[in-house]
Amino acid sequence: MSKIKQTITREIKDSRQKQTIEVELETDKNSFVASVPSGASTGENEAKVVEISQAIKNVNEIIAPKLKGKDVLNQKELDELMIKLDGTENKSKLGANAILAVSMAVCRAGAAAKKIPLYKYISELSGQILNIPLAMFNIINGGKHAHDSLAIQEFLAIPHKNSFAENLVLCNKIFGNLKELIEKNYGPTPLGDEGGFAPQISKTEQALFSLKGAISGEDCKIALDAAASEFYKDGKYNIDGRGLTKTELLEFYQDLVKNFSIVSIEDPFAQEDWQGFESIVRQLGDKITIVGDDLTTTNVNRIKEAHNKSACNGIILKLNQIGTVSETIKAGNLAKSFGWKTIVSHRSGETMDDFIADLAVGLGADYLKAGSPAKPERMVKYNRLLKIEQEMTAR
Ligand code: PGA
Ligand code: ZN
């Protein structure tokens, strides 16, 4: 038992210098801090955020008075209380940002009250077995995260060594190779929002050849996040200088999968293009993972719909798409019950909060997607995972 004494809220800046909220929850034991990221290619069905001064007001005036004196160990009840206080379908009254910051701080306080690490506490809440996930390092950025002309948003490297520590070392090697290759071929190249290179190239294959060259035969697979809603307009997918129909886009992906060691494609079609998703699962679902992100938005109703329609066989889990820790756990457990691959993910606008590393381990997730190691707000997540792996192997 550990009671909430008070809640302090403040405005901080995220990695894009956008305002976000940080909450400090004080209990009779200690104080626990959490902050909330934000997306750029957000799904239409994501929980809604409110403007920061309003979020702060909502925590201070509506949420905090109701939580005062409550036991932090009741994560589910406290999340439900906030959902009820909000009273909307999509958290548009209090804001998913306001609610989530409190929910994460409560979870940290709960772990401390039990005197166990956060990942272990989350695994108690989820009922899942601890797992050190494979990391998906986003090392070439396109789409909304870069100001180049690549339509596909993320080109991710997934090293497959025996430990996360080794995978991180290999990723750094590949990242170094990629820098050389890209600068040789395309000149000085800035980094995109998630810390991957954002070269001035327009063809998907150019990016994939660079990535393949950088991997240079090492034990490392490739994943894509197309974030296709962002290049879909008036019935056409605008990619590589062409406007493709959904059938043509499917063929385009089939060719990529034939030519490169791609193991998963996230959001290959626009968020309401159920037919597109169904067709790619039919054609490629036994070879690779088709991942829902904007399609499913960590929302159990959307996840059930995707399952009924066989629209994906893997899922992105983002705390701020749904707005509480409990609902994220529920979404992860549901996806796992379908035998889907699960990927815990950061957002393109991040803070220094490393909660998602513990979340991935505690949900028994297959993957953690937290950007490239070249940016500190991404690296804190990977460093936390390193530490968790050390703790788990020392036991
Ligand atoms: P976002 O992108 O955080 O800008 O939404 C991440 C993703 O699409 O996976
Ligand atoms: Zn995505």
mmCIF file of C-alpha atoms and ligand atoms in Angstrom:
data_model
loop_
_atom_site.group_PDB
_atom_site.id
_atom_site.type_symbol
_atom_site.label_atom_id
_atom_site.label_comp_id
_atom_site.label_asym_id
_atom_site.label_seq_id
_atom_site.Cartn_x
_atom_site.Cartn_y
_atom_site.Cartn_z
ATOM 1 C CA MET A 1 0.000 0.000 0.000
ATOM 2 C CA SER A 2 1.289 3.430 -0.928
ATOM 3 C CA LYS A 3 -0.931 6.475 -0.998
ATOM 4 C CA ILE A 4 -0.907 9.352 -3.449
ATOM 5 C CA LYS A 5 -0.139 12.603 -1.651
ATOM 6 C CA GLN A 6 0.015 15.148 -4.414
ATOM 7 C CA THR A 7 0.608 15.653 -8.112
ATOM 8 C CA ILE A 8 2.875 18.275 -9.631
ATOM 9 C CA THR A 9 2.484 19.044 -13.334
ATOM 10 C CA ARG A 10 4.755 20.974 -15.614
ATOM 11 C CA GLU A 11 5.273 21.807 -19.255
ATOM 12 C CA ILE A 12 8.400 20.429 -20.894
ATOM 13 C CA LYS A 13 9.563 20.345 -24.519
ATOM 14 C CA ASP A 14 9.795 17.189 -26.594
ATOM 15 C CA SER A 15 12.464 16.338 -29.177
ATOM 16 C CA ARG A 16 10.728 18.539 -31.769
ATOM 17 C CA GLN A 17 10.626 21.424 -29.274
ATOM 18 C CA LYS A 18 6.883 20.980 -28.965
ATOM 19 C CA GLN A 19 5.249 21.482 -25.587
ATOM 20 C CA THR A 20 4.269 18.382 -23.667
ATOM 21 C CA ILE A 21 3.280 17.451 -20.151
ATOM 22 C CA GLU A 22 5.331 15.977 -17.326
ATOM 23 C CA VAL A 23 3.705 14.723 -14.152
ATOM 24 C CA GLU A 24 5.394 14.160 -10.833
ATOM 25 C CA LEU A 25 3.383 11.979 -8.498
ATOM 26 C CA GLU A 26 4.248 12.177 -4.847
ATOM 27 C CA THR A 27 3.419 9.267 -2.569
ATOM 28 C CA ASP A 28 4.191 8.577 1.072
ATOM 29 C CA LYS A 29 7.308 6.793 -0.212
ATOM 30 C CA ASN A 30 8.848 8.944 -2.934
ATOM 31 C CA SER A 31 8.043 10.874 -6.097
ATOM 32 C CA PHE A 32 7.643 9.436 -9.595
ATOM 33 C CA VAL A 33 7.943 11.294 -12.870
ATOM 34 C CA ALA A 34 6.475 10.519 -16.287
ATOM 35 C CA SER A 35 6.104 12.436 -19.536
ATOM 36 C CA VAL A 36 4.233 11.969 -22.775
ATOM 37 C CA PRO A 37 5.459 11.894 -26.421
ATOM 38 C CA SER A 38 3.580 12.904 -29.552
ATOM 39 C CA GLY A 39 3.237 11.616 -33.114
ATOM 40 C CA ALA A 40 3.408 13.320 -36.510
ATOM 41 C CA SER A 41 1.779 10.615 -38.599
ATOM 42 C CA THR A 42 -1.003 10.073 -36.103
ATOM 43 C CA GLY A 43 -3.872 7.694 -36.774
ATOM 44 C CA GLU A 44 -7.377 9.133 -37.043
ATOM 45 C CA ASN A 45 -8.605 6.771 -34.353
ATOM 46 C CA GLU A 46 -6.005 7.682 -31.754
ATOM 47 C CA ALA A 47 -7.123 9.085 -28.407
ATOM 48 C CA LYS A 48 -7.151 12.873 -28.506
ATOM 49 C CA VAL A 49 -4.742 15.222 -26.794
ATOM 50 C CA VAL A 50 -5.673 18.603 -25.385
ATOM 51 C CA GLU A 51 -3.536 21.716 -25.476
ATOM 52 C CA ILE A 52 -0.811 21.637 -22.784
ATOM 53 C CA SER A 53 -2.055 24.392 -20.493
ATOM 54 C CA GLN A 54 -5.470 22.688 -20.576
ATOM 55 C CA ALA A 55 -3.902 19.264 -19.880
ATOM 56 C CA ILE A 56 -2.080 20.710 -16.875
ATOM 57 C CA LYS A 57 -5.285 22.316 -15.643
ATOM 58 C CA ASN A 58 -7.168 19.044 -16.082
ATOM 59 C CA VAL A 59 -4.641 17.105 -14.019
ATOM 60 C CA ASN A 60 -4.458 19.752 -11.306
ATOM 61 C CA GLU A 61 -8.163 20.496 -11.003
ATOM 62 C CA ILE A 62 -9.980 17.341 -12.063
ATOM 63 C CA ILE A 63 -7.720 14.286 -11.820
ATOM 64 C CA ALA A 64 -5.426 15.030 -8.874
ATOM 65 C CA PRO A 65 -8.164 15.805 -6.301
ATOM 66 C CA LYS A 66 -9.838 12.450 -7.078
ATOM 67 C CA LEU A 67 -6.581 10.489 -6.855
ATOM 68 C CA LYS A 68 -5.390 11.969 -3.593
ATOM 69 C CA GLY A 69 -5.211 9.310 -0.859
ATOM 70 C CA LYS A 70 -5.686 6.434 -3.313
ATOM 71 C CA ASP A 71 -3.392 3.407 -3.316
ATOM 72 C CA VAL A 72 -1.000 3.397 -6.305
ATOM 73 C CA LEU A 73 -1.195 -0.384 -6.461
ATOM 74 C CA ASN A 74 -4.670 -0.157 -7.981
ATOM 75 C CA GLN A 75 -3.469 0.638 -11.503
ATOM 76 C CA LYS A 76 -6.557 -0.658 -13.254
ATOM 77 C CA GLU A 77 -9.004 1.049 -10.907
ATOM 78 C CA LEU A 78 -7.158 4.358 -11.115
ATOM 79 C CA ASP A 79 -7.029 4.190 -14.910
ATOM 80 C CA GLU A 80 -10.730 3.375 -14.976
ATOM 81 C CA LEU A 81 -11.444 6.267 -12.649
ATOM 82 C CA MET A 82 -9.683 8.660 -15.050
ATOM 83 C CA ILE A 83 -11.523 7.171 -18.042
ATOM 84 C CA LYS A 84 -14.779 7.760 -16.182
ATOM 85 C CA LEU A 85 -13.832 11.303 -15.204
ATOM 86 C CA ASP A 86 -13.150 11.973 -18.868
ATOM 87 C CA GLY A 87 -16.389 10.351 -19.980
ATOM 88 C CA THR A 88 -15.702 10.429 -23.739
ATOM 89 C CA GLU A 89 -14.867 7.613 -26.190
ATOM 90 C CA ASN A 90 -11.507 9.104 -27.146
ATOM 91 C CA LYS A 91 -10.361 11.028 -24.045
ATOM 92 C CA SER A 92 -11.074 14.314 -25.767
ATOM 93 C CA LYS A 93 -12.309 16.020 -22.598
ATOM 94 C CA LEU A 94 -9.376 15.568 -20.219
ATOM 95 C CA GLY A 95 -6.859 14.666 -22.930
ATOM 96 C CA ALA A 96 -4.963 11.427 -23.500
ATOM 97 C CA ASN A 97 -1.788 13.375 -22.730
ATOM 98 C CA ALA A 98 -3.054 14.440 -19.287
ATOM 99 C CA ILE A 99 -4.407 10.999 -18.393
ATOM 100 C CA LEU A 100 -1.414 9.046 -19.687
ATOM 101 C CA ALA A 101 1.208 11.047 -17.803
ATOM 102 C CA VAL A 102 -0.639 10.284 -14.555
ATOM 103 C CA SER A 103 -1.202 6.645 -15.487
ATOM 104 C CA MET A 104 2.515 6.076 -16.179
ATOM 105 C CA ALA A 105 3.574 7.846 -12.969
ATOM 106 C CA VAL A 106 1.100 5.701 -10.993
ATOM 107 C CA CYS A 107 2.622 2.593 -12.582
ATOM 108 C CA ARG A 108 6.146 3.640 -11.597
ATOM 109 C CA ALA A 109 4.910 4.325 -8.057
ATOM 110 C CA GLY A 110 3.243 0.901 -7.978
ATOM 111 C CA ALA A 111 6.471 -0.848 -8.911
ATOM 112 C CA ALA A 112 8.330 1.053 -6.206
ATOM 113 C CA ALA A 113 5.641 0.218 -3.627
ATOM 114 C CA LYS A 114 6.178 -3.443 -4.439
ATOM 115 C CA LYS A 115 9.953 -2.917 -4.405
ATOM 116 C CA ILE A 116 10.324 -4.501 -7.831
ATOM 117 C CA PRO A 117 11.576 -3.113 -11.134
ATOM 118 C CA LEU A 118 8.999 -1.518 -13.433
ATOM 119 C CA TYR A 119 9.252 -4.230 -16.110
ATOM 120 C CA LYS A 120 8.535 -6.885 -13.510
ATOM 121 C CA TYR A 121 5.553 -4.996 -12.155
ATOM 122 C CA ILE A 122 4.180 -4.564 -15.691
ATOM 123 C CA SER A 123 4.554 -8.295 -16.280
ATOM 124 C CA GLU A 124 2.567 -8.915 -13.081
ATOM 125 C CA LEU A 125 -0.132 -6.584 -14.391
ATOM 126 C CA SER A 126 -0.143 -8.154 -17.867
ATOM 127 C CA GLY A 127 0.343 -11.767 -16.838
ATOM 128 C CA GLN A 128 2.946 -12.118 -19.594
ATOM 129 C CA ILE A 129 6.378 -13.690 -19.307
ATOM 130 C CA LEU A 130 9.303 -11.252 -19.372
ATOM 131 C CA ASN A 131 11.030 -10.993 -22.718
ATOM 132 C CA ILE A 132 13.946 -8.968 -24.009
ATOM 133 C CA PRO A 133 12.603 -7.804 -27.372
ATOM 134 C CA LEU A 134 14.513 -7.504 -30.608
ATOM 135 C CA ALA A 135 15.079 -3.851 -31.424
ATOM 136 C CA MET A 136 13.874 -2.284 -34.650
ATOM 137 C CA PHE A 137 16.307 0.586 -35.281
ATOM 138 C CA ASN A 138 14.907 3.191 -37.644
ATOM 139 C CA ILE A 139 18.002 4.277 -39.532
ATOM 140 C CA ILE A 140 16.584 5.785 -42.743
ATOM 141 C CA ASN A 141 13.768 8.291 -42.277
ATOM 142 C CA GLY A 142 11.241 9.411 -44.867
ATOM 143 C CA GLY A 143 7.602 10.462 -44.992
ATOM 144 C CA LYS A 144 6.497 12.964 -42.364
ATOM 145 C CA HIS A 145 9.666 12.519 -40.334
ATOM 146 C CA ALA A 146 11.975 13.946 -42.959
ATOM 147 C CA HIS A 147 11.899 16.626 -45.592
ATOM 148 C CA ASP A 148 13.096 14.455 -48.412
ATOM 149 C CA SER A 149 11.073 12.696 -51.032
ATOM 150 C CA LEU A 150 10.963 9.104 -49.768
ATOM 151 C CA ALA A 151 7.322 8.118 -49.400
ATOM 152 C CA ILE A 152 8.018 5.256 -46.994
ATOM 153 C CA GLN A 153 8.432 6.642 -43.507
ATOM 154 C CA GLU A 154 10.805 4.158 -41.861
ATOM 155 C CA PHE A 155 13.538 1.774 -42.960
ATOM 156 C CA LEU A 156 14.429 -0.294 -39.915
ATOM 157 C CA ALA A 157 17.346 -2.576 -39.147
ATOM 158 C CA ILE A 158 16.704 -5.559 -36.869
ATOM 159 C CA PRO A 159 19.983 -7.146 -35.759
ATOM 160 C CA HIS A 160 19.516 -10.788 -34.773
ATOM 161 C CA LYS A 161 22.446 -11.525 -32.462
ATOM 162 C CA ASN A 162 22.106 -13.420 -29.193
ATOM 163 C CA SER A 163 21.549 -10.471 -26.877
ATOM 164 C CA PHE A 164 20.344 -6.909 -27.000
ATOM 165 C CA ALA A 165 23.843 -5.730 -26.033
ATOM 166 C CA GLU A 166 25.268 -7.409 -29.136
ATOM 167 C CA ASN A 167 22.403 -6.123 -31.268
ATOM 168 C CA LEU A 168 23.134 -2.563 -30.203
ATOM 169 C CA VAL A 169 26.812 -2.959 -31.097
ATOM 170 C CA LEU A 170 25.887 -4.353 -34.502
ATOM 171 C CA CYS A 171 23.396 -1.550 -35.075
ATOM 172 C CA ASN A 172 26.100 1.034 -34.423
ATOM 173 C CA LYS A 173 28.374 -0.686 -36.916
ATOM 174 C CA ILE A 174 25.627 -0.737 -39.556
ATOM 175 C CA PHE A 175 24.779 2.898 -38.783
ATOM 176 C CA GLY A 176 28.431 3.869 -39.348
ATOM 177 C CA ASN A 177 28.526 1.956 -42.647
ATOM 178 C CA LEU A 178 25.288 3.598 -43.713
ATOM 179 C CA LYS A 179 26.645 7.069 -42.973
ATOM 180 C CA GLU A 180 29.638 6.428 -45.205
ATOM 181 C CA LEU A 181 27.550 4.962 -48.008
ATOM 182 C CA ILE A 182 24.896 7.648 -47.939
ATOM 183 C CA GLU A 183 27.365 10.526 -47.753
ATOM 184 C CA LYS A 184 29.421 9.061 -50.570
ATOM 185 C CA ASN A 185 26.377 8.665 -52.812
ATOM 186 C CA TYR A 186 24.180 11.578 -51.772
ATOM 187 C CA GLY A 187 26.417 14.083 -49.980
ATOM 188 C CA PRO A 188 26.057 15.499 -46.463
ATOM 189 C CA THR A 189 22.795 14.161 -45.081
ATOM 190 C CA PRO A 190 20.714 15.418 -42.153
ATOM 191 C CA LEU A 191 18.948 13.165 -39.667
ATOM 192 C CA GLY A 192 15.153 12.869 -39.567
ATOM 193 C CA ASP A 193 12.979 13.137 -36.461
ATOM 194 C CA GLU A 194 13.753 9.619 -35.259
ATOM 195 C CA GLY A 195 17.505 9.912 -35.828
ATOM 196 C CA GLY A 196 17.813 7.992 -39.087
ATOM 197 C CA PHE A 197 19.405 9.478 -42.194
ATOM 198 C CA ALA A 198 17.083 11.530 -44.361
ATOM 199 C CA PRO A 199 18.813 11.481 -47.751
ATOM 200 C CA GLN A 200 17.646 13.463 -50.776
ATOM 201 C CA ILE A 201 16.447 10.420 -52.679
ATOM 202 C CA SER A 202 13.062 9.535 -54.019
ATOM 203 C CA LYS A 203 13.130 5.840 -54.831
ATOM 204 C CA THR A 204 12.329 3.231 -52.199
ATOM 205 C CA GLU A 205 14.841 0.818 -53.748
ATOM 206 C CA GLN A 206 17.680 3.353 -53.403
ATOM 207 C CA ALA A 207 17.088 3.455 -49.667
ATOM 208 C CA LEU A 208 16.877 -0.324 -49.454
ATOM 209 C CA PHE A 209 20.088 -0.806 -51.452
ATOM 210 C CA SER A 210 21.870 1.590 -49.062
ATOM 211 C CA LEU A 211 20.526 -0.320 -46.082
ATOM 212 C CA LYS A 212 21.465 -3.669 -47.591
ATOM 213 C CA GLY A 213 24.950 -2.363 -48.348
ATOM 214 C CA ALA A 214 25.355 -1.122 -44.790
ATOM 215 C CA ILE A 215 24.232 -4.457 -43.357
ATOM 216 C CA SER A 216 26.836 -6.093 -45.628
ATOM 217 C CA GLY A 217 25.987 -9.702 -44.893
ATOM 218 C CA GLU A 218 25.659 -9.336 -41.106
ATOM 219 C CA ASP A 219 22.911 -11.089 -39.190
ATOM 220 C CA CYS A 220 20.338 -8.331 -39.558
ATOM 221 C CA LYS A 221 16.856 -8.205 -41.079
ATOM 222 C CA ILE A 222 14.904 -5.279 -42.498
ATOM 223 C CA ALA A 223 11.471 -3.887 -41.606
ATOM 224 C CA LEU A 224 9.477 -1.089 -43.198
ATOM 225 C CA ASP A 225 6.911 1.292 -41.782
ATOM 226 C CA ALA A 226 5.175 2.650 -44.846
ATOM 227 C CA ALA A 227 2.743 4.855 -42.869
ATOM 228 C CA ALA A 228 0.775 4.720 -46.117
ATOM 229 C CA SER A 229 -2.052 7.006 -44.982
ATOM 230 C CA GLU A 230 0.432 9.827 -45.490
ATOM 231 C CA PHE A 231 0.933 9.138 -49.224
ATOM 232 C CA TYR A 232 -2.636 8.110 -50.033
ATOM 233 C CA LYS A 233 -4.755 10.659 -51.857
ATOM 234 C CA ASP A 234 -7.911 10.401 -53.937
ATOM 235 C CA GLY A 235 -7.707 6.643 -54.346
ATOM 236 C CA LYS A 236 -4.003 6.574 -55.291
ATOM 237 C CA TYR A 237 -0.824 5.781 -53.418
ATOM 238 C CA ASN A 238 1.828 8.317 -54.418
ATOM 239 C CA ILE A 239 5.160 6.592 -54.158
ATOM 240 C CA ASP A 240 8.394 6.699 -56.160
ATOM 241 C CA GLY A 241 7.002 9.382 -58.433
ATOM 242 C CA ARG A 242 3.986 7.296 -59.434
ATOM 243 C CA GLY A 243 0.345 7.093 -58.398
ATOM 244 C CA LEU A 244 -0.354 3.424 -57.679
ATOM 245 C CA THR A 245 -3.662 1.614 -57.295
ATOM 246 C CA LYS A 246 -3.935 -0.729 -54.329
ATOM 247 C CA THR A 247 -3.269 -3.722 -56.587
ATOM 248 C CA GLU A 248 -0.146 -2.053 -57.967
ATOM 249 C CA LEU A 249 1.034 -1.130 -54.494
ATOM 250 C CA LEU A 250 0.632 -4.742 -53.397
ATOM 251 C CA GLU A 251 2.775 -5.861 -56.354
ATOM 252 C CA PHE A 252 5.306 -3.187 -55.440
ATOM 253 C CA TYR A 253 5.593 -4.642 -51.905
ATOM 254 C CA GLN A 254 5.787 -8.202 -53.265
ATOM 255 C CA ASP A 255 8.802 -7.215 -55.370
ATOM 256 C CA LEU A 256 10.502 -5.552 -52.405
ATOM 257 C CA VAL A 257 9.981 -8.650 -50.259
ATOM 258 C CA LYS A 258 11.426 -10.801 -53.059
ATOM 259 C CA ASN A 259 14.556 -8.654 -53.378
ATOM 260 C CA PHE A 260 15.382 -7.664 -49.784
ATOM 261 C CA SER A 261 15.344 -9.496 -46.443
ATOM 262 C CA ILE A 262 12.201 -7.739 -45.254
ATOM 263 C CA VAL A 263 10.484 -9.417 -42.305
ATOM 264 C CA SER A 264 7.646 -6.975 -41.672
ATOM 265 C CA ILE A 265 5.732 -4.082 -43.227
ATOM 266 C CA GLU A 266 3.808 -1.699 -40.998
ATOM 267 C CA ASP A 267 0.782 0.234 -42.283
ATOM 268 C CA PRO A 268 1.298 -0.867 -45.909
ATOM 269 C CA PHE A 269 -2.071 0.666 -46.819
ATOM 270 C CA ALA A 270 -4.056 3.652 -45.590
ATOM 271 C CA GLN A 271 -5.795 3.380 -42.226
ATOM 272 C CA GLU A 272 -9.275 2.761 -43.638
ATOM 273 C CA ASP A 273 -8.138 0.635 -46.591
ATOM 274 C CA TRP A 274 -9.204 -2.659 -45.032
ATOM 275 C CA GLN A 275 -9.229 -4.320 -48.461
ATOM 276 C CA GLY A 276 -5.593 -3.394 -49.034
ATOM 277 C CA PHE A 277 -4.593 -4.850 -45.667
ATOM 278 C CA GLU A 278 -6.630 -8.025 -46.272
ATOM 279 C CA SER A 279 -5.023 -8.558 -49.671
ATOM 280 C CA ILE A 280 -1.457 -8.161 -48.419
ATOM 281 C CA VAL A 281 -2.098 -10.556 -45.522
ATOM 282 C CA ARG A 282 -3.448 -13.078 -48.054
ATOM 283 C CA GLN A 283 -0.428 -12.678 -50.326
ATOM 284 C CA LEU A 284 2.432 -12.193 -47.873
ATOM 285 C CA GLY A 285 1.044 -13.015 -44.412
ATOM 286 C CA ASP A 286 2.684 -16.430 -44.241
ATOM 287 C CA LYS A 287 6.119 -14.983 -45.098
ATOM 288 C CA ILE A 288 6.261 -11.672 -43.249
ATOM 289 C CA THR A 289 4.435 -9.764 -40.531
ATOM 290 C CA ILE A 290 1.846 -7.223 -41.625
ATOM 291 C CA VAL A 291 1.728 -4.702 -38.814
ATOM 292 C CA GLY A 292 -1.171 -2.446 -37.877
ATOM 293 C CA ASP A 293 -0.346 0.955 -36.398
ATOM 294 C CA ASP A 294 -2.620 3.725 -37.717
ATOM 295 C CA LEU A 295 -4.940 0.837 -38.595
ATOM 296 C CA THR A 296 -5.338 -0.420 -35.035
ATOM 297 C CA THR A 297 -4.246 2.499 -32.772
ATOM 298 C CA THR A 298 -3.760 0.306 -29.656
ATOM 299 C CA ASN A 299 -7.545 0.151 -29.478
ATOM 300 C CA VAL A 300 -9.169 -3.197 -28.658
ATOM 301 C CA ASN A 301 -12.178 -2.507 -30.886
ATOM 302 C CA ARG A 302 -9.982 -1.793 -33.898
ATOM 303 C CA ILE A 303 -7.773 -4.798 -33.009
ATOM 304 C CA LYS A 304 -10.840 -7.083 -32.913
ATOM 305 C CA GLU A 305 -12.024 -5.710 -36.245
ATOM 306 C CA ALA A 306 -8.568 -6.276 -37.759
ATOM 307 C CA HIS A 307 -8.599 -9.832 -36.428
ATOM 308 C CA ASN A 308 -12.092 -10.556 -37.793
ATOM 309 C CA LYS A 309 -11.037 -9.279 -41.192
ATOM 310 C CA SER A 310 -7.574 -10.913 -41.119
ATOM 311 C CA ALA A 311 -6.161 -7.480 -41.875
ATOM 312 C CA CYS A 312 -2.859 -7.883 -40.029
ATOM 313 C CA ASN A 313 -0.849 -10.358 -38.007
ATOM 314 C CA GLY A 314 1.226 -7.953 -35.966
ATOM 315 C CA ILE A 315 0.587 -4.792 -34.047
ATOM 316 C CA ILE A 316 2.178 -1.579 -32.821
ATOM 317 C CA LEU A 317 1.510 -0.708 -29.175
ATOM 318 C CA LYS A 318 1.764 2.974 -28.302
ATOM 319 C CA LEU A 319 0.694 4.178 -24.868
ATOM 320 C CA ASN A 320 -0.460 7.564 -26.114
ATOM 321 C CA GLN A 321 -2.615 6.141 -28.891
ATOM 322 C CA ILE A 322 -5.011 4.912 -26.212
ATOM 323 C CA GLY A 323 -4.059 6.922 -23.140
ATOM 324 C CA THR A 324 -3.620 4.578 -20.165
ATOM 325 C CA VAL A 325 -1.197 1.850 -19.141
ATOM 326 C CA SER A 326 -4.055 -0.595 -18.411
ATOM 327 C CA GLU A 327 -5.636 -0.221 -21.838
ATOM 328 C CA THR A 328 -2.229 -0.659 -23.510
ATOM 329 C CA ILE A 329 -1.727 -3.889 -21.563
ATOM 330 C CA LYS A 330 -5.196 -5.052 -22.584
ATOM 331 C CA ALA A 331 -4.453 -4.325 -26.251
ATOM 332 C CA GLY A 332 -1.128 -6.172 -26.050
ATOM 333 C CA ASN A 333 -2.701 -9.197 -24.384
ATOM 334 C CA LEU A 334 -5.486 -9.348 -26.959
ATOM 335 C CA ALA A 335 -3.009 -9.195 -29.859
ATOM 336 C CA LYS A 336 -0.925 -11.905 -28.219
ATOM 337 C CA SER A 337 -3.998 -14.099 -27.766
ATOM 338 C CA PHE A 338 -4.379 -14.003 -31.572
ATOM 339 C CA GLY A 339 -0.769 -15.153 -31.953
ATOM 340 C CA TRP A 340 0.215 -11.791 -33.456
ATOM 341 C CA LYS A 341 3.684 -10.268 -33.196
ATOM 342 C CA THR A 342 3.766 -7.292 -30.838
ATOM 343 C CA ILE A 343 5.921 -4.183 -31.210
ATOM 344 C CA VAL A 344 6.109 -1.575 -28.467
ATOM 345 C CA SER A 345 6.858 1.781 -30.050
ATOM 346 C CA HIS A 346 8.033 5.313 -29.318
ATOM 347 C CA ARG A 347 6.638 8.378 -31.142
ATOM 348 C CA SER A 348 8.445 10.698 -33.515
ATOM 349 C CA GLY A 349 8.274 13.495 -30.923
ATOM 350 C CA GLU A 350 9.846 11.953 -27.819
ATOM 351 C CA THR A 351 10.891 12.898 -24.308
ATOM 352 C CA MET A 352 13.664 11.449 -22.147
ATOM 353 C CA ASP A 353 11.151 9.094 -20.499
ATOM 354 C CA ASP A 354 12.281 5.460 -20.905
ATOM 355 C CA PHE A 355 9.021 3.784 -19.800
ATOM 356 C CA ILE A 356 8.556 1.919 -23.099
ATOM 357 C CA ALA A 357 11.646 -0.243 -22.541
ATOM 358 C CA ASP A 358 10.108 -1.642 -19.351
ATOM 359 C CA LEU A 359 6.735 -1.875 -21.065
ATOM 360 C CA ALA A 360 8.123 -3.966 -23.924
ATOM 361 C CA VAL A 361 9.820 -6.381 -21.519
ATOM 362 C CA GLY A 362 6.821 -6.586 -19.176
ATOM 363 C CA LEU A 363 4.356 -7.189 -22.014
ATOM 364 C CA GLY A 364 6.574 -9.964 -23.361
ATOM 365 C CA ALA A 365 6.668 -8.034 -26.650
ATOM 366 C CA ASP A 366 8.595 -9.370 -29.629
ATOM 367 C CA TYR A 367 10.056 -5.997 -30.636
ATOM 368 C CA LEU A 368 10.880 -2.530 -29.362
ATOM 369 C CA LYS A 369 10.883 0.274 -31.917
ATOM 370 C CA ALA A 370 12.617 3.367 -30.558
ATOM 371 C CA GLY A 371 14.410 5.061 -33.437
ATOM 372 C CA SER A 372 18.098 5.203 -34.207
ATOM 373 C CA PRO A 373 20.830 5.250 -31.565
ATOM 374 C CA ALA A 374 21.938 8.685 -32.800
ATOM 375 C CA LYS A 375 19.503 10.721 -30.715
ATOM 376 C CA PRO A 376 19.519 10.919 -26.904
ATOM 377 C CA GLU A 377 15.729 10.694 -26.472
ATOM 378 C CA ARG A 378 15.881 7.370 -28.389
ATOM 379 C CA MET A 379 19.099 6.162 -26.779
ATOM 380 C CA VAL A 380 17.669 6.427 -23.241
ATOM 381 C CA LYS A 381 15.192 3.704 -24.174
ATOM 382 C CA TYR A 382 17.936 1.453 -25.519
ATOM 383 C CA ASN A 383 20.149 2.116 -22.512
ATOM 384 C CA ARG A 384 17.274 1.170 -20.221
ATOM 385 C CA LEU A 385 16.826 -2.070 -22.177
ATOM 386 C CA LEU A 386 20.551 -2.780 -21.804
ATOM 387 C CA LYS A 387 20.220 -2.357 -18.072
ATOM 388 C CA ILE A 388 17.159 -4.597 -17.883
ATOM 389 C CA GLU A 389 18.969 -7.274 -19.866
ATOM 390 C CA GLN A 390 21.929 -7.075 -17.483
ATOM 391 C CA GLU A 391 19.609 -7.385 -14.471
ATOM 392 C CA MET A 392 17.743 -10.314 -15.960
ATOM 393 C CA THR A 393 20.858 -12.258 -16.912
ATOM 394 C CA ALA A 394 22.521 -11.587 -13.539
ATOM 395 C CA ARG A 395 19.670 -13.329 -11.750
HETATM 396 P P1 PGA B 1 4.550 8.963 -35.345
HETATM 397 O O1 PGA B 1 5.294 7.850 -36.188
HETATM 398 O O2 PGA B 1 5.032 8.898 -33.952
HETATM 399 O O3 PGA B 1 4.892 10.250 -36.056
HETATM 400 O O4 PGA B 1 3.076 8.637 -35.453
HETATM 401 C C1 PGA B 1 5.633 6.610 -35.691
HETATM 402 C C2 PGA B 1 5.002 5.500 -36.460
HETATM 403 O O5 PGA B 1 4.242 5.725 -37.410
HETATM 404 O O6 PGA B 1 5.229 4.340 -36.119
HETATM 405 ZN ZN ZN B 2 3.831 3.508 -37.835
#
